[in-house]
Amino acid sequence: MTRTAPLPPNSTIGIFGGGQLGRMTALAAARLGYRCHVFTPERDSPAEQVCAGATIAPYDDRQALDRFAAEVQVVTSEFENVSADALRHLAKRVPVRPGPEVLAIAQDRIKEKTFCNSVGAPTTLFHAVRGPQDVARALADLGAPAVLKTARMGYDGKGQVKLDRDARPDEAWRAMKADEGIVEAWVAFEREISVIVARGVDGAMLAYPAVENRHRHHILDETIAPAPIPAQVAAEADRLARLLAEKLDVVGLLAVEMFVAREGAVLVNEIAPRPHNSGHWTIDACLTSQFEQCVRAVAGLPLGSVAHVPAVMKNLIGDEAETWLELLKDPTAKLHLYGKAEARPGRKMGHVTWVNKAP
Ligand SMILES: Nc1ncnc2c1ncn2[C@@H]1O[C@H](COP(=O)(O)OP(=O)(O)O)[C@@H](O)[C@H]1O
Ligand SMILES: [Mg+2]
């Protein structure tokens, strides 16, 4: 369904997925006078705690999807590891922004990198693989090191196996635990950056500055905003993010993760059609946060200014969140906790942002 008129106040925005991205989107929506209704299989999720309504059901439950569609005026998702068919089903009943076909590309690493290359956005070289023999062939072509990843459902480094010179293709295939994968040439990157671009129903775009992302154990640890990179590298990252948002016809947000290779070349690594962890700094350091911008874009409102001050965002992973009181003793630390009861290792429990702080 398409509709371009701005969503009036007191309308209900449907959020597909119940995590912290949904929670922060709902908080921003409330400020603009909207209600949110979340669809999630989980009870007491971070988003449900702050939403006006919830449908608790498996993502592929058609009747529950119909009930959800009847409650909301537009749907946006906060999570991409759901079937694109669920979103296609919803899209027959209510506008889904970004649309199901964007999700279908973003959730499959082979489709994602093939699409990027087809519109002129460079990525590392890669091969689609369906078994150990394909892995051996890919490795012979690309050379070591390389990385084998599941085509779908991977996140935070899960489902990835590094292939060194002496890697055994059969062992790597078994370790990946999936029936379709991608082998990517290793990028000896200088740093990792990302750009989040918002695109409205009218095609207008605004992008946040490129930020640097530092990972620990494959999970985002710190974001430095803006990234300390030369202006021409930042401009290239901005160009690529806008190019992809435009070619994908995104309405909402598109986050684009990129590598800055040693020679200064920018390669696209991943895209996500939703708010992104590397944009959390915008809540405290930007005139319009990525969550408010997402709401504005999907609700058909004008986009807000991305004027900002520099900031550093640190994720609180697992038991790092236990330091919350210590962190609050610094009156300039902006603490965000997501309402998750159990601090499992590797779980994103919250984050803290310092504005105007040098990294
Ligand atoms: N081809 C590659 N070359 C070098 N490092 C990589 C490559 N692919 C992934 N990585 C590293 O692993 C991290 C996670 O991989 P990514 O493709 O972003 O998957 P996800 O975030 O979905 O787990 C990246 O942020 C990067 O640090
Ligand atoms: Mg990633």
mmCIF file of C-alpha atoms and ligand atoms in Angstrom:
data_model
loop_
_atom_site.group_PDB
_atom_site.id
_atom_site.type_symbol
_atom_site.label_atom_id
_atom_site.label_comp_id
_atom_site.label_asym_id
_atom_site.label_seq_id
_atom_site.Cartn_x
_atom_site.Cartn_y
_atom_site.Cartn_z
ATOM 1 C CA MET A 1 0.000 0.000 0.000
ATOM 2 C CA THR A 2 1.186 3.498 -0.722
ATOM 3 C CA ARG A 3 0.061 6.711 0.896
ATOM 4 C CA THR A 4 2.008 9.909 0.821
ATOM 5 C CA ALA A 5 0.014 12.311 3.034
ATOM 6 C CA PRO A 6 1.708 13.054 6.367
ATOM 7 C CA LEU A 7 0.511 10.865 9.215
ATOM 8 C CA PRO A 8 -1.526 13.030 11.623
ATOM 9 C CA PRO A 9 -0.687 13.166 15.355
ATOM 10 C CA ASN A 10 -2.202 10.329 17.455
ATOM 11 C CA SER A 11 -1.795 7.878 14.575
ATOM 12 C CA THR A 12 -0.199 4.539 15.389
ATOM 13 C CA ILE A 13 3.129 3.424 13.976
ATOM 14 C CA GLY A 14 3.708 -0.323 13.840
ATOM 15 C CA ILE A 15 7.174 -1.497 14.803
ATOM 16 C CA PHE A 16 8.210 -4.923 13.562
ATOM 17 C CA GLY A 17 10.650 -6.321 16.129
ATOM 18 C CA GLY A 18 10.884 -5.728 19.863
ATOM 19 C CA GLY A 19 14.524 -4.827 20.554
ATOM 20 C CA GLN A 20 16.247 -1.660 21.687
ATOM 21 C CA LEU A 21 16.019 -0.071 18.232
ATOM 22 C CA GLY A 22 12.242 -0.369 18.447
ATOM 23 C CA ARG A 23 12.296 0.986 21.986
ATOM 24 C CA MET A 24 14.234 4.112 21.006
ATOM 25 C CA THR A 25 12.060 4.586 17.889
ATOM 26 C CA ALA A 26 8.906 4.428 20.030
ATOM 27 C CA LEU A 27 10.305 6.983 22.485
ATOM 28 C CA ALA A 28 11.025 9.377 19.605
ATOM 29 C CA ALA A 29 7.583 8.736 18.072
ATOM 30 C CA ALA A 30 5.877 9.557 21.371
ATOM 31 C CA ARG A 31 7.520 12.980 21.392
ATOM 32 C CA LEU A 32 5.979 13.708 17.997
ATOM 33 C CA GLY A 33 2.543 12.723 19.287
ATOM 34 C CA TYR A 34 2.353 9.223 17.789
ATOM 35 C CA ARG A 35 1.573 5.930 19.457
ATOM 36 C CA CYS A 36 3.510 2.765 18.666
ATOM 37 C CA HIS A 37 2.347 -0.826 18.469
ATOM 38 C CA VAL A 38 5.054 -3.495 18.435
ATOM 39 C CA PHE A 39 4.981 -6.945 16.805
ATOM 40 C CA THR A 40 7.350 -9.340 18.543
ATOM 41 C CA PRO A 41 7.410 -13.007 19.540
ATOM 42 C CA GLU A 42 8.850 -12.068 22.929
ATOM 43 C CA ARG A 43 7.032 -10.866 26.047
ATOM 44 C CA ASP A 44 8.328 -7.838 27.977
ATOM 45 C CA SER A 45 10.733 -6.888 25.198
ATOM 46 C CA PRO A 46 12.624 -3.556 25.327
ATOM 47 C CA ALA A 47 10.163 -2.049 22.824
ATOM 48 C CA GLU A 48 6.989 -3.429 24.387
ATOM 49 C CA GLN A 49 7.896 -1.735 27.685
ATOM 50 C CA VAL A 50 7.453 1.697 26.045
ATOM 51 C CA CYS A 51 4.800 0.990 23.378
ATOM 52 C CA ALA A 52 1.063 1.663 23.643
ATOM 53 C CA GLY A 53 0.210 -1.769 22.269
ATOM 54 C CA ALA A 54 1.773 -5.108 21.376
ATOM 55 C CA THR A 55 1.015 -8.165 19.276
ATOM 56 C CA ILE A 56 2.939 -11.115 20.691
ATOM 57 C CA ALA A 57 3.195 -13.863 18.084
ATOM 58 C CA PRO A 58 5.701 -15.628 15.821
ATOM 59 C CA TYR A 59 6.786 -13.446 12.864
ATOM 60 C CA ASP A 60 5.137 -15.762 10.332
ATOM 61 C CA ASP A 61 1.719 -15.966 12.062
ATOM 62 C CA ARG A 62 -0.559 -14.628 9.294
ATOM 63 C CA GLN A 63 -3.583 -14.032 11.523
ATOM 64 C CA ALA A 64 -1.487 -12.119 14.020
ATOM 65 C CA LEU A 65 0.023 -10.101 11.150
ATOM 66 C CA ASP A 66 -3.513 -9.207 10.008
ATOM 67 C CA ARG A 67 -4.501 -8.123 13.530
ATOM 68 C CA PHE A 68 -1.326 -6.023 13.739
ATOM 69 C CA ALA A 69 -1.982 -4.411 10.332
ATOM 70 C CA ALA A 70 -5.475 -3.441 11.465
ATOM 71 C CA GLU A 71 -4.043 -1.576 14.488
ATOM 72 C CA VAL A 72 -1.457 0.584 12.697
ATOM 73 C CA GLN A 73 -1.250 3.196 9.926
ATOM 74 C CA VAL A 74 2.330 2.468 8.805
ATOM 75 C CA VAL A 75 4.897 -0.246 9.616
ATOM 76 C CA THR A 76 8.654 0.046 10.020
ATOM 77 C CA SER A 77 10.990 -2.745 11.079
ATOM 78 C CA GLU A 78 13.833 -2.647 13.529
ATOM 79 C CA PHE A 79 15.264 -6.046 12.741
ATOM 80 C CA GLU A 80 16.150 -7.796 9.482
ATOM 81 C CA ASN A 81 16.281 -11.449 10.346
ATOM 82 C CA VAL A 82 12.579 -11.983 9.695
ATOM 83 C CA SER A 83 11.081 -13.443 6.551
ATOM 84 C CA ALA A 84 10.511 -10.901 3.802
ATOM 85 C CA ASP A 85 7.226 -12.760 3.175
ATOM 86 C CA ALA A 86 5.876 -11.552 6.517
ATOM 87 C CA LEU A 87 6.558 -7.975 5.420
ATOM 88 C CA ARG A 88 5.122 -8.667 1.938
ATOM 89 C CA HIS A 89 1.955 -9.894 3.646
ATOM 90 C CA LEU A 90 1.769 -6.716 5.742
ATOM 91 C CA ALA A 91 2.514 -4.517 2.728
ATOM 92 C CA LYS A 92 -0.743 -5.613 1.083
ATOM 93 C CA ARG A 93 -2.613 -4.069 4.006
ATOM 94 C CA VAL A 94 -0.587 -1.094 5.206
ATOM 95 C CA PRO A 95 2.437 0.906 3.980
ATOM 96 C CA VAL A 96 5.672 -0.831 5.022
ATOM 97 C CA ARG A 97 8.673 1.503 5.082
ATOM 98 C CA PRO A 98 11.328 0.636 4.002
ATOM 99 C CA GLY A 99 9.587 -1.915 1.764
ATOM 100 C CA PRO A 100 9.866 -5.725 1.836
ATOM 101 C CA GLU A 101 12.144 -5.842 -1.215
ATOM 102 C CA VAL A 102 14.741 -3.697 0.558
ATOM 103 C CA LEU A 103 14.682 -6.159 3.436
ATOM 104 C CA ALA A 104 14.982 -9.122 1.028
ATOM 105 C CA ILE A 105 18.238 -7.665 -0.302
ATOM 106 C CA ALA A 106 19.682 -6.490 3.020
ATOM 107 C CA GLN A 107 19.101 -9.815 4.778
ATOM 108 C CA ASP A 108 21.023 -11.891 2.232
ATOM 109 C CA ARG A 109 24.747 -11.158 1.925
ATOM 110 C CA ILE A 110 24.888 -12.512 -1.643
ATOM 111 C CA LYS A 111 21.958 -10.400 -2.872
ATOM 112 C CA GLU A 112 23.310 -7.426 -0.918
ATOM 113 C CA LYS A 113 26.803 -7.434 -2.418
ATOM 114 C CA THR A 114 25.490 -8.317 -5.899
ATOM 115 C CA PHE A 115 23.065 -5.382 -5.698
ATOM 116 C CA CYS A 116 25.771 -2.972 -4.494
ATOM 117 C CA ASN A 117 28.048 -3.914 -7.395
ATOM 118 C CA SER A 118 25.169 -3.665 -9.889
ATOM 119 C CA VAL A 119 24.631 0.020 -9.010
ATOM 120 C CA GLY A 120 28.336 0.835 -8.919
ATOM 121 C CA ALA A 121 28.963 0.642 -5.151
ATOM 122 C CA PRO A 122 32.215 -1.322 -4.722
ATOM 123 C CA THR A 123 32.533 -4.217 -2.250
ATOM 124 C CA THR A 124 35.254 -6.738 -1.593
ATOM 125 C CA LEU A 125 35.421 -9.612 -4.112
ATOM 126 C CA PHE A 126 33.203 -12.556 -3.196
ATOM 127 C CA HIS A 127 31.829 -15.934 -4.271
ATOM 128 C CA ALA A 128 28.455 -17.470 -3.405
ATOM 129 C CA VAL A 129 29.102 -20.981 -2.017
ATOM 130 C CA ARG A 130 26.877 -24.033 -1.464
ATOM 131 C CA GLY A 131 29.385 -26.609 -0.221
ATOM 132 C CA PRO A 132 33.039 -27.312 0.702
ATOM 133 C CA GLN A 133 34.092 -27.670 -2.959
ATOM 134 C CA ASP A 134 32.794 -24.179 -3.697
ATOM 135 C CA VAL A 135 34.725 -22.914 -0.667
ATOM 136 C CA ALA A 136 37.939 -24.491 -1.990
ATOM 137 C CA ARG A 137 37.370 -22.924 -5.428
ATOM 138 C CA ALA A 138 36.604 -19.506 -3.904
ATOM 139 C CA LEU A 139 39.736 -19.667 -1.771
ATOM 140 C CA ALA A 140 41.861 -20.615 -4.798
ATOM 141 C CA ASP A 141 40.453 -17.632 -6.687
ATOM 142 C CA LEU A 142 40.449 -14.997 -3.923
ATOM 143 C CA GLY A 143 43.520 -16.149 -1.982
ATOM 144 C CA ALA A 144 43.935 -16.279 1.818
ATOM 145 C CA PRO A 145 42.963 -14.820 4.147
ATOM 146 C CA ALA A 146 39.277 -14.798 3.322
ATOM 147 C CA VAL A 147 36.119 -15.105 5.367
ATOM 148 C CA LEU A 148 33.242 -17.562 5.024
ATOM 149 C CA LYS A 149 29.892 -16.185 6.239
ATOM 150 C CA THR A 150 26.358 -17.532 6.288
ATOM 151 C CA ALA A 151 24.381 -15.856 3.497
ATOM 152 C CA ARG A 152 21.520 -15.123 5.896
ATOM 153 C CA MET A 153 20.726 -14.625 9.591
ATOM 154 C CA GLY A 154 24.246 -13.609 10.671
ATOM 155 C CA TYR A 155 24.839 -10.709 13.068
ATOM 156 C CA ASP A 156 27.549 -9.535 15.472
ATOM 157 C CA GLY A 157 30.048 -11.844 13.731
ATOM 158 C CA LYS A 158 27.884 -14.953 14.247
ATOM 159 C CA GLY A 159 28.096 -17.540 11.466
ATOM 160 C CA GLN A 160 31.536 -16.378 10.290
ATOM 161 C CA VAL A 161 34.708 -18.430 9.848
ATOM 162 C CA LYS A 162 38.055 -16.890 8.914
ATOM 163 C CA LEU A 163 39.896 -18.824 6.215
ATOM 164 C CA ASP A 164 43.658 -18.677 6.606
ATOM 165 C CA ARG A 165 46.228 -20.146 4.197
ATOM 166 C CA ASP A 166 45.980 -23.607 5.794
ATOM 167 C CA ALA A 167 42.164 -23.553 6.216
ATOM 168 C CA ARG A 168 40.318 -26.840 5.563
ATOM 169 C CA PRO A 169 37.261 -26.067 3.385
ATOM 170 C CA ASP A 170 35.259 -29.020 4.765
ATOM 171 C CA GLU A 171 35.890 -28.032 8.391
ATOM 172 C CA ALA A 172 35.079 -24.386 7.678
ATOM 173 C CA TRP A 173 31.859 -25.425 5.933
ATOM 174 C CA ARG A 174 30.790 -27.513 8.920
ATOM 175 C CA ALA A 175 31.684 -24.747 11.377
ATOM 176 C CA MET A 176 29.521 -22.244 9.490
ATOM 177 C CA LYS A 177 26.385 -24.377 10.091
ATOM 178 C CA ALA A 178 24.284 -23.258 7.104
ATOM 179 C CA ASP A 179 23.561 -24.497 3.595
ATOM 180 C CA GLU A 180 24.340 -21.294 1.742
ATOM 181 C CA GLY A 181 27.279 -19.006 2.315
ATOM 182 C CA ILE A 182 29.543 -16.348 0.891
ATOM 183 C CA VAL A 183 33.344 -16.322 0.771
ATOM 184 C CA GLU A 184 34.726 -12.785 0.846
ATOM 185 C CA ALA A 185 38.259 -11.633 0.161
ATOM 186 C CA TRP A 186 39.737 -10.269 3.384
ATOM 187 C CA VAL A 187 39.920 -6.478 3.532
ATOM 188 C CA ALA A 188 43.037 -5.151 5.281
ATOM 189 C CA PHE A 189 41.089 -2.097 6.346
ATOM 190 C CA GLU A 190 42.455 1.026 7.946
ATOM 191 C CA ARG A 191 39.176 1.581 9.765
ATOM 192 C CA GLU A 192 35.470 0.790 9.675
ATOM 193 C CA ILE A 193 32.965 3.556 9.125
ATOM 194 C CA SER A 194 29.231 3.902 8.580
ATOM 195 C CA VAL A 195 26.789 6.429 7.207
ATOM 196 C CA ILE A 196 23.094 6.576 8.051
ATOM 197 C CA VAL A 197 20.960 8.250 5.421
ATOM 198 C CA ALA A 198 17.275 9.137 5.772
ATOM 199 C CA ARG A 199 15.001 9.295 2.731
ATOM 200 C CA GLY A 200 11.478 10.687 2.826
ATOM 201 C CA VAL A 201 8.379 9.669 0.871
ATOM 202 C CA ASP A 202 9.187 12.530 -1.543
ATOM 203 C CA GLY A 203 12.714 11.186 -2.133
ATOM 204 C CA ALA A 204 14.413 13.950 -0.120
ATOM 205 C CA MET A 205 17.575 12.706 1.597
ATOM 206 C CA LEU A 206 19.625 13.801 4.614
ATOM 207 C CA ALA A 207 22.677 11.912 5.826
ATOM 208 C CA TYR A 208 24.484 11.933 9.156
ATOM 209 C CA PRO A 209 28.243 12.377 8.955
ATOM 210 C CA ALA A 210 30.375 9.251 8.529
ATOM 211 C CA VAL A 211 31.359 7.805 11.911
ATOM 212 C CA GLU A 212 34.120 5.399 12.899
ATOM 213 C CA ASN A 213 33.164 2.066 14.448
ATOM 214 C CA ARG A 214 35.532 0.085 16.644
ATOM 215 C CA HIS A 215 34.570 -3.515 17.288
ATOM 216 C CA ARG A 216 35.496 -5.930 20.051
ATOM 217 C CA HIS A 217 34.823 -9.676 19.612
ATOM 218 C CA HIS A 218 32.952 -8.735 16.373
ATOM 219 C CA ILE A 219 30.491 -6.553 18.315
ATOM 220 C CA LEU A 220 30.402 -2.776 18.030
ATOM 221 C CA ASP A 221 32.237 -1.357 21.039
ATOM 222 C CA GLU A 222 32.671 2.347 20.295
ATOM 223 C CA THR A 223 31.503 4.876 17.720
ATOM 224 C CA ILE A 224 33.466 8.077 17.148
ATOM 225 C CA ALA A 225 31.390 10.815 15.529
ATOM 226 C CA PRO A 226 32.373 12.218 13.136
ATOM 227 C CA ALA A 227 35.015 9.739 11.930
ATOM 228 C CA PRO A 228 38.546 11.193 11.910
ATOM 229 C CA ILE A 229 38.976 10.746 8.157
ATOM 230 C CA PRO A 230 39.954 13.028 5.264
ATOM 231 C CA ALA A 231 37.086 15.061 3.787
ATOM 232 C CA GLN A 232 37.236 13.221 0.451
ATOM 233 C CA VAL A 233 36.852 9.824 2.161
ATOM 234 C CA ALA A 234 33.844 11.138 4.131
ATOM 235 C CA ALA A 235 32.362 12.540 0.910
ATOM 236 C CA GLU A 236 32.767 9.195 -0.859
ATOM 237 C CA ALA A 237 31.063 7.362 2.032
ATOM 238 C CA ASP A 238 28.207 9.874 1.918
ATOM 239 C CA ARG A 239 27.897 9.452 -1.860
ATOM 240 C CA LEU A 240 27.706 5.658 -1.597
ATOM 241 C CA ALA A 241 25.061 5.741 1.158
ATOM 242 C CA ARG A 242 22.847 8.123 -0.847
ATOM 243 C CA LEU A 243 23.355 6.122 -4.027
ATOM 244 C CA LEU A 244 22.188 2.929 -2.310
ATOM 245 C CA ALA A 245 19.202 4.583 -0.581
ATOM 246 C CA GLU A 246 18.104 6.029 -3.899
ATOM 247 C CA LYS A 247 18.578 2.858 -5.949
ATOM 248 C CA LEU A 248 16.782 0.786 -3.295
ATOM 249 C CA ASP A 249 13.981 3.375 -3.159
ATOM 250 C CA VAL A 250 14.222 3.415 0.643
ATOM 251 C CA VAL A 251 11.627 5.331 2.641
ATOM 252 C CA GLY A 252 13.005 5.494 6.175
ATOM 253 C CA LEU A 253 16.614 4.921 7.162
ATOM 254 C CA LEU A 254 19.426 3.070 5.459
ATOM 255 C CA ALA A 255 22.605 2.379 7.438
ATOM 256 C CA VAL A 256 25.641 1.522 5.340
ATOM 257 C CA GLU A 257 28.692 -0.123 6.945
ATOM 258 C CA MET A 258 31.899 0.442 5.015
ATOM 259 C CA PHE A 259 35.607 -0.341 5.123
ATOM 260 C CA VAL A 260 38.217 2.319 4.458
ATOM 261 C CA ALA A 261 40.935 0.273 2.774
ATOM 262 C CA ARG A 262 44.567 1.209 3.250
ATOM 263 C CA GLU A 263 44.752 3.138 -0.019
ATOM 264 C CA GLY A 264 41.744 5.273 1.052
ATOM 265 C CA ALA A 265 39.268 3.355 -1.137
ATOM 266 C CA VAL A 266 35.797 2.938 0.397
ATOM 267 C CA LEU A 267 34.126 -0.492 0.134
ATOM 268 C CA VAL A 268 30.577 -1.272 1.218
ATOM 269 C CA ASN A 269 30.381 -4.152 3.727
ATOM 270 C CA GLU A 270 26.749 -4.309 4.868
ATOM 271 C CA ILE A 271 23.506 -2.376 4.654
ATOM 272 C CA ALA A 272 20.640 -2.255 7.149
ATOM 273 C CA PRO A 273 17.266 -0.631 6.350
ATOM 274 C CA ARG A 274 16.645 0.592 9.908
ATOM 275 C CA PRO A 275 18.184 2.598 12.757
ATOM 276 C CA HIS A 276 21.705 1.355 13.495
ATOM 277 C CA ASN A 277 23.847 0.959 16.593
ATOM 278 C CA SER A 278 26.412 3.347 15.095
ATOM 279 C CA GLY A 279 23.743 6.094 15.103
ATOM 280 C CA HIS A 280 22.939 6.048 18.825
ATOM 281 C CA TRP A 281 25.182 9.068 19.416
ATOM 282 C CA THR A 282 22.654 11.182 17.482
ATOM 283 C CA ILE A 283 20.174 11.019 20.389
ATOM 284 C CA ASP A 284 22.379 13.261 22.511
ATOM 285 C CA ALA A 285 24.596 15.033 19.979
ATOM 286 C CA CYS A 286 22.377 15.815 17.015
ATOM 287 C CA LEU A 287 19.428 18.150 16.558
ATOM 288 C CA THR A 288 17.394 15.243 15.131
ATOM 289 C CA SER A 289 18.224 11.736 16.347
ATOM 290 C CA GLN A 290 18.251 8.813 13.916
ATOM 291 C CA PHE A 291 15.105 7.529 15.668
ATOM 292 C CA GLU A 292 13.194 10.777 15.245
ATOM 293 C CA GLN A 293 14.418 10.908 11.634
ATOM 294 C CA CYS A 294 13.159 7.377 11.047
ATOM 295 C CA VAL A 295 9.744 8.351 12.422
ATOM 296 C CA ARG A 296 9.670 11.526 10.330
ATOM 297 C CA ALA A 297 10.578 9.634 7.162
ATOM 298 C CA VAL A 298 8.105 6.774 7.564
ATOM 299 C CA ALA A 299 5.333 9.132 8.719
ATOM 300 C CA GLY A 300 5.776 11.324 5.636
ATOM 301 C CA LEU A 301 6.944 14.372 7.637
ATOM 302 C CA PRO A 302 9.739 16.729 6.571
ATOM 303 C CA LEU A 303 13.172 15.485 7.687
ATOM 304 C CA GLY A 304 14.860 17.259 10.626
ATOM 305 C CA SER A 305 18.234 18.975 10.744
ATOM 306 C CA VAL A 306 21.289 16.760 11.263
ATOM 307 C CA ALA A 307 23.340 19.602 12.791
ATOM 308 C CA HIS A 308 25.534 18.020 15.459
ATOM 309 C CA VAL A 309 28.411 18.273 17.894
ATOM 310 C CA PRO A 310 31.175 15.625 18.102
ATOM 311 C CA ALA A 311 30.482 12.622 20.339
ATOM 312 C CA VAL A 312 31.746 9.245 21.481
ATOM 313 C CA MET A 313 29.310 6.370 22.057
ATOM 314 C CA LYS A 314 30.275 3.252 24.028
ATOM 315 C CA ASN A 315 28.112 0.140 23.994
ATOM 316 C CA LEU A 316 27.441 -1.606 27.293
ATOM 317 C CA ILE A 317 27.727 -5.303 26.451
ATOM 318 C CA GLY A 318 26.798 -8.050 28.913
ATOM 319 C CA ASP A 319 28.041 -7.302 32.431
ATOM 320 C CA GLU A 320 29.501 -3.926 31.362
ATOM 321 C CA ALA A 321 26.033 -2.574 32.135
ATOM 322 C CA GLU A 322 26.673 -3.299 35.818
ATOM 323 C CA THR A 323 28.815 -0.139 35.862
ATOM 324 C CA TRP A 324 25.688 2.029 35.358
ATOM 325 C CA LEU A 325 25.977 3.799 38.712
ATOM 326 C CA GLU A 326 29.699 4.422 38.258
ATOM 327 C CA LEU A 327 28.984 5.899 34.813
ATOM 328 C CA LEU A 328 26.288 8.177 36.222
ATOM 329 C CA LYS A 329 28.824 9.714 38.628
ATOM 330 C CA ASP A 330 30.145 11.532 35.567
ATOM 331 C CA PRO A 331 27.421 14.169 35.129
ATOM 332 C CA THR A 332 28.247 14.527 31.422
ATOM 333 C CA ALA A 333 27.713 10.832 30.641
ATOM 334 C CA LYS A 334 24.370 10.245 28.909
ATOM 335 C CA LEU A 335 23.304 6.743 29.948
ATOM 336 C CA HIS A 336 20.766 4.674 28.014
ATOM 337 C CA LEU A 337 19.607 1.285 29.297
ATOM 338 C CA TYR A 338 17.327 -0.991 27.301
ATOM 339 C CA GLY A 339 15.272 -2.714 30.013
ATOM 340 C CA LYS A 340 16.698 -6.210 29.423
ATOM 341 C CA ALA A 341 16.413 -8.388 32.517
ATOM 342 C CA GLU A 342 19.298 -10.748 31.849
ATOM 343 C CA ALA A 343 22.866 -9.592 31.029
ATOM 344 C CA ARG A 344 24.015 -12.528 28.892
ATOM 345 C CA PRO A 345 27.560 -12.321 27.457
ATOM 346 C CA GLY A 346 27.578 -10.455 24.126
ATOM 347 C CA ARG A 347 24.110 -8.976 24.737
ATOM 348 C CA LYS A 348 23.644 -5.254 24.100
ATOM 349 C CA MET A 349 22.285 -3.937 27.412
ATOM 350 C CA GLY A 350 22.670 -0.201 26.905
ATOM 351 C CA HIS A 351 25.050 2.501 25.760
ATOM 352 C CA VAL A 352 26.579 5.707 27.003
ATOM 353 C CA THR A 353 27.335 8.852 25.016
ATOM 354 C CA TRP A 354 29.674 11.720 25.781
ATOM 355 C CA VAL A 355 29.206 14.819 23.673
ATOM 356 C CA ASN A 356 32.096 17.104 22.771
ATOM 357 C CA LYS A 357 34.591 14.497 23.947
ATOM 358 C CA ALA A 358 37.792 13.695 22.089
ATOM 359 C CA PRO A 359 38.167 9.916 21.427
HETATM 360 N N1 LIG B 1 35.766 -9.257 4.228
HETATM 361 C C1 LIG B 1 36.180 -8.843 5.436
HETATM 362 N N2 LIG B 1 37.473 -8.451 5.629
HETATM 363 C C2 LIG B 1 37.907 -8.046 6.847
HETATM 364 N N3 LIG B 1 37.111 -7.982 7.955
HETATM 365 C C3 LIG B 1 35.822 -8.347 7.827
HETATM 366 C C4 LIG B 1 35.280 -8.794 6.559
HETATM 367 N N4 LIG B 1 33.979 -9.082 6.747
HETATM 368 C C5 LIG B 1 33.713 -8.831 8.043
HETATM 369 N N5 LIG B 1 34.801 -8.398 8.710
HETATM 370 C C6 LIG B 1 34.861 -8.010 10.132
HETATM 371 O O1 LIG B 1 33.819 -8.679 10.856
HETATM 372 C C7 LIG B 1 32.845 -7.736 11.338
HETATM 373 C C8 LIG B 1 31.444 -8.317 11.232
HETATM 374 O O2 LIG B 1 31.147 -8.642 9.887
HETATM 375 P P1 LIG B 1 29.856 -8.143 9.130
HETATM 376 O O3 LIG B 1 29.979 -8.515 7.695
HETATM 377 O O4 LIG B 1 29.648 -6.692 9.411
HETATM 378 O O5 LIG B 1 28.716 -9.037 9.753
HETATM 379 P P2 LIG B 1 27.707 -8.834 10.978
HETATM 380 O O6 LIG B 1 27.893 -7.434 11.498
HETATM 381 O O7 LIG B 1 26.378 -9.031 10.332
HETATM 382 O O8 LIG B 1 28.047 -9.911 11.936
HETATM 383 C C9 LIG B 1 33.044 -6.488 10.481
HETATM 384 O O9 LIG B 1 32.580 -5.328 11.162
HETATM 385 C C10 LIG B 1 34.547 -6.520 10.292
HETATM 386 O O10 LIG B 1 35.225 -6.071 11.461
HETATM 387 MG MG MG B 2 28.220 -5.653 10.459
#
